[in-house]
CSV table of C-alpha atoms and ligand atoms in Angstrom, one decimal:
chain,number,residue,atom,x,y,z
A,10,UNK,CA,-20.8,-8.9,-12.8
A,11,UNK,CA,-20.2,-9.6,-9.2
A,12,UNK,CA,-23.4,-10.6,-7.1
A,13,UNK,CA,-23.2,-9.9,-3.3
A,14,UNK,CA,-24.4,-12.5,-0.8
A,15,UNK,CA,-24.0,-11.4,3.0
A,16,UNK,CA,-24.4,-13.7,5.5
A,17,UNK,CA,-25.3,-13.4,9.1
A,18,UNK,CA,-21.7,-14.9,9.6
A,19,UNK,CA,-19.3,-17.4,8.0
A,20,UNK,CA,-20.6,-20.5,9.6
A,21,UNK,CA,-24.4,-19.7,7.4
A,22,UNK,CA,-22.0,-18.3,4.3
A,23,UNK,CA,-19.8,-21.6,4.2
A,24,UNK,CA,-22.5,-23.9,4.4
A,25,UNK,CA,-24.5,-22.0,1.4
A,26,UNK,CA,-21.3,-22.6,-0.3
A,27,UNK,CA,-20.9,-26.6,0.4
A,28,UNK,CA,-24.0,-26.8,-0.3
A,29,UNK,CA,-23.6,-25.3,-3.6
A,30,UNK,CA,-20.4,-27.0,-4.5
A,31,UNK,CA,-22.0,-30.1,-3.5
A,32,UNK,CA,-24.8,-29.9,-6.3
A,33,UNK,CA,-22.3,-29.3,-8.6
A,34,UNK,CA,-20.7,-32.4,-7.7
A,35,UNK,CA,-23.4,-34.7,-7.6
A,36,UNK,CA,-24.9,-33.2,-10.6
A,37,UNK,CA,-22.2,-34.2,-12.7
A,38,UNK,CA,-21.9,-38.1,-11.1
A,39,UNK,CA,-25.4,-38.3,-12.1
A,40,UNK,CA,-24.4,-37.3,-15.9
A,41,UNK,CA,-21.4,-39.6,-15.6
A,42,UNK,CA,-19.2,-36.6,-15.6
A,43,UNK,CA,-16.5,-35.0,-13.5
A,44,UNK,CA,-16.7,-31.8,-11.7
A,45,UNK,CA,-13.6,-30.0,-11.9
A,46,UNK,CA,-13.3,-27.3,-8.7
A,47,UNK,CA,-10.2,-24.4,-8.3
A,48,UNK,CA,-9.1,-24.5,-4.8
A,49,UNK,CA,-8.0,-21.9,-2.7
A,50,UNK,CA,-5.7,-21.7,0.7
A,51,UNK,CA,-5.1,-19.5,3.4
A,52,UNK,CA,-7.2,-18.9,6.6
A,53,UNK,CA,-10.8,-18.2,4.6
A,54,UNK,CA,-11.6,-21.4,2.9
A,55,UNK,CA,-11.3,-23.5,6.2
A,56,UNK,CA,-14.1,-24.0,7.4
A,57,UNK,CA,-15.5,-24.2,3.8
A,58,UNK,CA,-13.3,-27.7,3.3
A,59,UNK,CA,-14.6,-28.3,7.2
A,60,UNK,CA,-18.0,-28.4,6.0
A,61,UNK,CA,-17.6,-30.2,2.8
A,62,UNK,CA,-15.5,-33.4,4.7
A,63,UNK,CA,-18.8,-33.4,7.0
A,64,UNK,CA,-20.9,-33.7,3.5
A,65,UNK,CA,-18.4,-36.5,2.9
A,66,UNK,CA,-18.7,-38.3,6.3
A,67,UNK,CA,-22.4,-37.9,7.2
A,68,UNK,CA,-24.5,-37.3,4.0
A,69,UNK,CA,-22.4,-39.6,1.3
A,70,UNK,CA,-20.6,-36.6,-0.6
A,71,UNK,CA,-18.2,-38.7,-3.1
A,72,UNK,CA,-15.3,-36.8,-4.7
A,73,UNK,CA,-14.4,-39.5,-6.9
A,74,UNK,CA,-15.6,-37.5,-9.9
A,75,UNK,CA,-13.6,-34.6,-8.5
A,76,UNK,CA,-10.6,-32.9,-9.9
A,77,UNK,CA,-9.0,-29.9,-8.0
A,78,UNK,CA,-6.8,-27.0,-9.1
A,79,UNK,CA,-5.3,-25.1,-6.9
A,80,UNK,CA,-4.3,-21.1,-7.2
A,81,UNK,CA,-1.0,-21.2,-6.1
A,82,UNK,CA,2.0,-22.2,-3.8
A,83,UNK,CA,5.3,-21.1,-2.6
A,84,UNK,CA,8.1,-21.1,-4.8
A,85,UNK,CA,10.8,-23.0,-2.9
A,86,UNK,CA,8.7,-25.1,-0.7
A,87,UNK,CA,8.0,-28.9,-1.3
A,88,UNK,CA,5.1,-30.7,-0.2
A,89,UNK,CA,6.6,-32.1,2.3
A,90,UNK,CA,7.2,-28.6,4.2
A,91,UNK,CA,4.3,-27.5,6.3
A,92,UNK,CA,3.5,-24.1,4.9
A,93,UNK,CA,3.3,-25.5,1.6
A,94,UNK,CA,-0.3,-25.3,0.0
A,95,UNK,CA,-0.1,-28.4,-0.9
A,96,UNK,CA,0.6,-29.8,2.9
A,97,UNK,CA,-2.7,-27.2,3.7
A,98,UNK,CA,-4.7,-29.0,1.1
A,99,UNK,CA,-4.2,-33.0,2.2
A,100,UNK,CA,-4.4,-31.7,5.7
A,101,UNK,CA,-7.6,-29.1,5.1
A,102,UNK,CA,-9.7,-31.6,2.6
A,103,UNK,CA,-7.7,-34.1,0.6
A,104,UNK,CA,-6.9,-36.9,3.3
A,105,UNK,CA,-10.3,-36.7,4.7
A,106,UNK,CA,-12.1,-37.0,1.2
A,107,UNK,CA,-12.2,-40.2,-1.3
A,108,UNK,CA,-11.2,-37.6,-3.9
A,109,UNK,CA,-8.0,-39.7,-6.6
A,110,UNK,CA,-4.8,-38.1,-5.4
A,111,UNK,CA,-3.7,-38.3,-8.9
A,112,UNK,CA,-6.5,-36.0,-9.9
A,113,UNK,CA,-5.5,-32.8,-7.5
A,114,UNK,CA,-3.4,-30.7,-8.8
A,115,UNK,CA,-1.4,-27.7,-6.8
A,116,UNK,CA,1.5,-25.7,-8.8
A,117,UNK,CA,4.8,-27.3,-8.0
A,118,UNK,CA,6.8,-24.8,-6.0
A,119,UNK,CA,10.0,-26.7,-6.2
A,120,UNK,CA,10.0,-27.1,-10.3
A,121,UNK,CA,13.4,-26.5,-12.1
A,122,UNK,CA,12.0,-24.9,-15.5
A,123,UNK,CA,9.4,-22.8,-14.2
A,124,UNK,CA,7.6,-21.0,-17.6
A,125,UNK,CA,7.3,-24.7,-18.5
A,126,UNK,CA,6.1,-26.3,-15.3
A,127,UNK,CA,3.4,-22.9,-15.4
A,128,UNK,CA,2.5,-23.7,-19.2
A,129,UNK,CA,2.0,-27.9,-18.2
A,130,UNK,CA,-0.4,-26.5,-15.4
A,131,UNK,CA,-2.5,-24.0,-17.9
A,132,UNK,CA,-2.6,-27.0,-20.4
A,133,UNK,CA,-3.9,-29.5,-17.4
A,134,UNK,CA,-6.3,-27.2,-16.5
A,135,UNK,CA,-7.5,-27.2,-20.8
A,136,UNK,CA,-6.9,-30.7,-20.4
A,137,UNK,CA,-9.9,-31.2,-17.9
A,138,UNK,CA,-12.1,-29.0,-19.6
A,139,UNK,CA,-11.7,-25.5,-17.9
A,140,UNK,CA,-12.4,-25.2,-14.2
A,141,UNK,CA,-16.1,-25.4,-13.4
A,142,UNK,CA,-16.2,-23.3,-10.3
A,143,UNK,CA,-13.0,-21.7,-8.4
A,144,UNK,CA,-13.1,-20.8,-5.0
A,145,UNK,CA,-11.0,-17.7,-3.9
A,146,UNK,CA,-10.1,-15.6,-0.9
A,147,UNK,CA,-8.4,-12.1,-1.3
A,148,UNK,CA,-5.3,-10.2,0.6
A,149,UNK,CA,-5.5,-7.1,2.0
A,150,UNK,CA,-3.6,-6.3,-1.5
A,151,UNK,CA,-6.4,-6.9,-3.7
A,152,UNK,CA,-4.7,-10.3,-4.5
A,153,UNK,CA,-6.9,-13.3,-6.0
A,154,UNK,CA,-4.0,-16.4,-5.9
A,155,UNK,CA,-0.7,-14.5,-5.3
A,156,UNK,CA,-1.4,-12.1,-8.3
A,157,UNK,CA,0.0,-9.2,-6.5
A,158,UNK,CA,-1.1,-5.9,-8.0
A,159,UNK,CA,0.0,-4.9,-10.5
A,160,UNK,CA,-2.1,-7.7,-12.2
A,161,UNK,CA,-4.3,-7.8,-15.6
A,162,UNK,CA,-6.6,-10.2,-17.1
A,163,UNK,CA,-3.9,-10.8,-19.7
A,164,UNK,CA,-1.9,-12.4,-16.3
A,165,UNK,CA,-1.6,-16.6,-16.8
A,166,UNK,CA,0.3,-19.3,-14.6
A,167,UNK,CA,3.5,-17.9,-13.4
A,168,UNK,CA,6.0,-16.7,-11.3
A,169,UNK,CA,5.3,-13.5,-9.4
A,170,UNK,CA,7.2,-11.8,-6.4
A,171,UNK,CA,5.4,-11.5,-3.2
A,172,UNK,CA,4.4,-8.2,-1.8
A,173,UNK,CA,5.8,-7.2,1.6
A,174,UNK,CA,2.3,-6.5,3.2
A,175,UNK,CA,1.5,-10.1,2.0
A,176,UNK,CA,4.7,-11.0,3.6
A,177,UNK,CA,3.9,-9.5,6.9
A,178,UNK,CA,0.2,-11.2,6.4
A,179,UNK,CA,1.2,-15.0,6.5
A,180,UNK,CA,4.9,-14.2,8.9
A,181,UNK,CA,3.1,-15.3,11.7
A,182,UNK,CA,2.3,-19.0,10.0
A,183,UNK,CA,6.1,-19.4,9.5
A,184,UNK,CA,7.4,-17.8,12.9
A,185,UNK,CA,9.2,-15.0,11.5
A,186,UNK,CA,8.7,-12.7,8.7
A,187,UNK,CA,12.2,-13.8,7.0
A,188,UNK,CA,11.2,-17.0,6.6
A,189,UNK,CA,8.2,-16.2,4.1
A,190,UNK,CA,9.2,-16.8,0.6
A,191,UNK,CA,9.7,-14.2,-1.4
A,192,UNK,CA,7.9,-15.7,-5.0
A,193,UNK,CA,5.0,-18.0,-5.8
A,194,UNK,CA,3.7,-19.4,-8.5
A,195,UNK,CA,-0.1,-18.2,-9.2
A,196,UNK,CA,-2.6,-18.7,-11.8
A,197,UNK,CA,-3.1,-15.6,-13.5
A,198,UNK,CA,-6.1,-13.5,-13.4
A,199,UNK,CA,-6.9,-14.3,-16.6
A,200,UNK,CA,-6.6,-18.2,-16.0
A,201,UNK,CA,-9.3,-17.1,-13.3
A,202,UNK,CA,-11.5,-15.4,-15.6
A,203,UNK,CA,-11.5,-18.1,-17.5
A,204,UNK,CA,-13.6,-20.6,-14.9
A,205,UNK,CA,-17.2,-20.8,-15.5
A,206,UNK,CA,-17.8,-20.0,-12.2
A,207,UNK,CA,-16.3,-17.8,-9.9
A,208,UNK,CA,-16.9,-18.1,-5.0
A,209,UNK,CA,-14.5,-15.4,-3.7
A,210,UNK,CA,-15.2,-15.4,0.7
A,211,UNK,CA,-14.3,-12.9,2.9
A,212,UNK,CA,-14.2,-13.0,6.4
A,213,UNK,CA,-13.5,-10.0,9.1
A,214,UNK,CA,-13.4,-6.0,8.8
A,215,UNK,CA,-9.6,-6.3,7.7
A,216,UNK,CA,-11.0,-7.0,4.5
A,217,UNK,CA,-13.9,-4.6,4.3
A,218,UNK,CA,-11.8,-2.2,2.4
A,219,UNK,CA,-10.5,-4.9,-0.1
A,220,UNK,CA,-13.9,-5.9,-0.6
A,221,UNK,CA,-15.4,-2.4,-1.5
A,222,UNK,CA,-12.2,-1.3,-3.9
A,223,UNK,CA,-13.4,-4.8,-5.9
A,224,UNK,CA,-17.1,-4.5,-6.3
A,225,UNK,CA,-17.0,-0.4,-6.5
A,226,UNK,CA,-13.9,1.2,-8.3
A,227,UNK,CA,-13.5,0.7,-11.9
A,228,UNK,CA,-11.5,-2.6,-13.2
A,229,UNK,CA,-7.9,-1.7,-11.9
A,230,UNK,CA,-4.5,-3.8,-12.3
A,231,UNK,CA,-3.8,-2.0,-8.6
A,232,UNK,CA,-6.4,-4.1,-7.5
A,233,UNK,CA,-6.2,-7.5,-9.1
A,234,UNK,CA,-9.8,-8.5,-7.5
A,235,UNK,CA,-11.5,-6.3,-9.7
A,236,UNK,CA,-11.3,-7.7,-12.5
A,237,UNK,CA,-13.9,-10.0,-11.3
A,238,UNK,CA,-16.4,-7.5,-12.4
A,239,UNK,CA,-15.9,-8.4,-15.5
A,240,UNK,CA,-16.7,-12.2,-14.9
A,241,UNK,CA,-20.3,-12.9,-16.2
A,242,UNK,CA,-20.8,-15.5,-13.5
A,243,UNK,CA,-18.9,-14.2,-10.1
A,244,UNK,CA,-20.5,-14.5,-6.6
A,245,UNK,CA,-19.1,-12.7,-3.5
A,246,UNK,CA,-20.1,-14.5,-0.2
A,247,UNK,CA,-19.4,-12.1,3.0
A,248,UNK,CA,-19.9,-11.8,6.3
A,249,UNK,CA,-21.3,-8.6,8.1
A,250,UNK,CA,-17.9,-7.3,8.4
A,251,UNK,CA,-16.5,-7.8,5.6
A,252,UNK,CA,-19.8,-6.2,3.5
A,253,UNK,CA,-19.3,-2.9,5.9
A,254,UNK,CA,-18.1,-0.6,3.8
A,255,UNK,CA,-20.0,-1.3,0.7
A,256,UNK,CA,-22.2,1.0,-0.8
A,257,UNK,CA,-25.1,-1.2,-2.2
A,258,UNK,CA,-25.9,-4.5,0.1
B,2,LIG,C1,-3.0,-16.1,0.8
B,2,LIG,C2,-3.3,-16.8,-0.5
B,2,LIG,C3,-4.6,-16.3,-1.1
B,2,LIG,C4,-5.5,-15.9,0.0
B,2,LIG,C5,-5.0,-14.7,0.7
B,2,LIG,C6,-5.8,-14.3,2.0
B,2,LIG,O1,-1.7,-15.8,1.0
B,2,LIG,N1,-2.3,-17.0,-1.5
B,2,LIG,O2,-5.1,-17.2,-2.1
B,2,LIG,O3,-6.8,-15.6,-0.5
B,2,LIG,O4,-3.6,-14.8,1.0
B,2,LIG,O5,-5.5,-15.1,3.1
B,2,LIG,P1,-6.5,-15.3,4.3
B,2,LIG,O6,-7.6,-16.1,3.8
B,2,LIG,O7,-5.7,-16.0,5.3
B,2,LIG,O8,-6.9,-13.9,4.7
């Protein structure tokens, strides 16, 4: 079930958000446990990991009990290269954060044996207990990650070829549309089905569209968000814009 939250605009949705990622956080420190977050990249979640390195700064917010997983990155890129995810992630939230490097986790986009780098990552993932709460964005394609449609809920860690509208999405972040790669390396819908929680944001009319094919047409491989309906615990966090189109607010 997908529960819609609308907010007067994304300043007001993120901080809901922090907020709530917050409580899990301290929540488990106070039971002596980790929290274990799914992290998500591109222009969406920014200001979310803006507002949670505040938390951190002014109002105490530890992430030593933290482990992240991220959705995805860039086959072919190290994290060294500055369109990586994982450069996004130490420049977005990591480096500002006490969170223990060794306890992030992003998909390694230069690995050899990829099926087994992608099978190490699902078993991490088991390893830490399941993912407590993942945050996601979504492409104009109906991707959640880089699971470009077509995409199931039997979809887990791996490989997948970029779509050319994706392509054209993030060109101008590398200067020039060639130099996009052409595969990731994603969770699968079904590894994000699997997290106890589910925060997908969306920003902006361009994704007002997306955003009502998910919530209102049936459960679709053409449109990999959808599945989310079938999530018992997924939350939608919007903006005006991005609500526009929907039927029921
Ligand atoms: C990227 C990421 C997705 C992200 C999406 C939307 O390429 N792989 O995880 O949700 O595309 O990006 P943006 O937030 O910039 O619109």
């Amino acid at each position: 079930m997908i529960r819609l939250h609308v907010h007067p605009d994304k300043a007001t949705a993120v901080r809901a958000v922090a907020a709530d990622i917050a409580g899990l956080i301290r929540a488990r420190a106070a039971a002596g446990k980790r929290a274990v977050l799914g992290l998500a990249t591109g222009s969406t979640p920014i200001p979310l990991y803006a507002e949670l390195v505040r938390l951190h700064r002014e109002e105490g917010l530890s992430f030593r009990n933290v482990t992240t997983f991220n959705l995805d990155e860039y086959s072919g890129l190290g994290p060294d290269h500055d369109q990586s995810y994982r450069w996004f992630m130490q420049r977005q939230l990591f480096d500002h954060v006490d969170v223990t490097p060794a306890e992030t986790h992003v998909p390694d986009g230069l690995a050899k044996d990829v099926a087994a780098a992608a099978a190490a990552y699902e078993a991490a993932i088991r390893a830490a207990g399941g993912i407590d709460l993942q945050v996601l964005g979504i492409g104009r394609t109906g991707h959640i990650g880089f699971n470009e449609p077509p995409a199931g809920p039997a979809t887990r860690t791996r490989q997948v070829h970029l779509d050319e509208l994706t392509r054209r999405d993030n060109a101008a972040f590398f200067g020039d549309v060639a130099k996009v790669p052409r595969h990731a390396v994603t969770m699968g819908v079904g590894t994000i089905l699997d997290c106890r929680r589910v925060v997908l944001l969306a920003w902006g009319e361009g994704k007002a569209d997306i955003v009502r094919r998910s919530v209102e047409d049936a459960p679709s491989d053409d449109c990999p968000a959808s599945w989310l309906q079938r999530h018992a615990a997924c939350d939608f966090v919007l903006d005006p814009a991005a609500a526009a189109r929907l039927a029921r607010r």
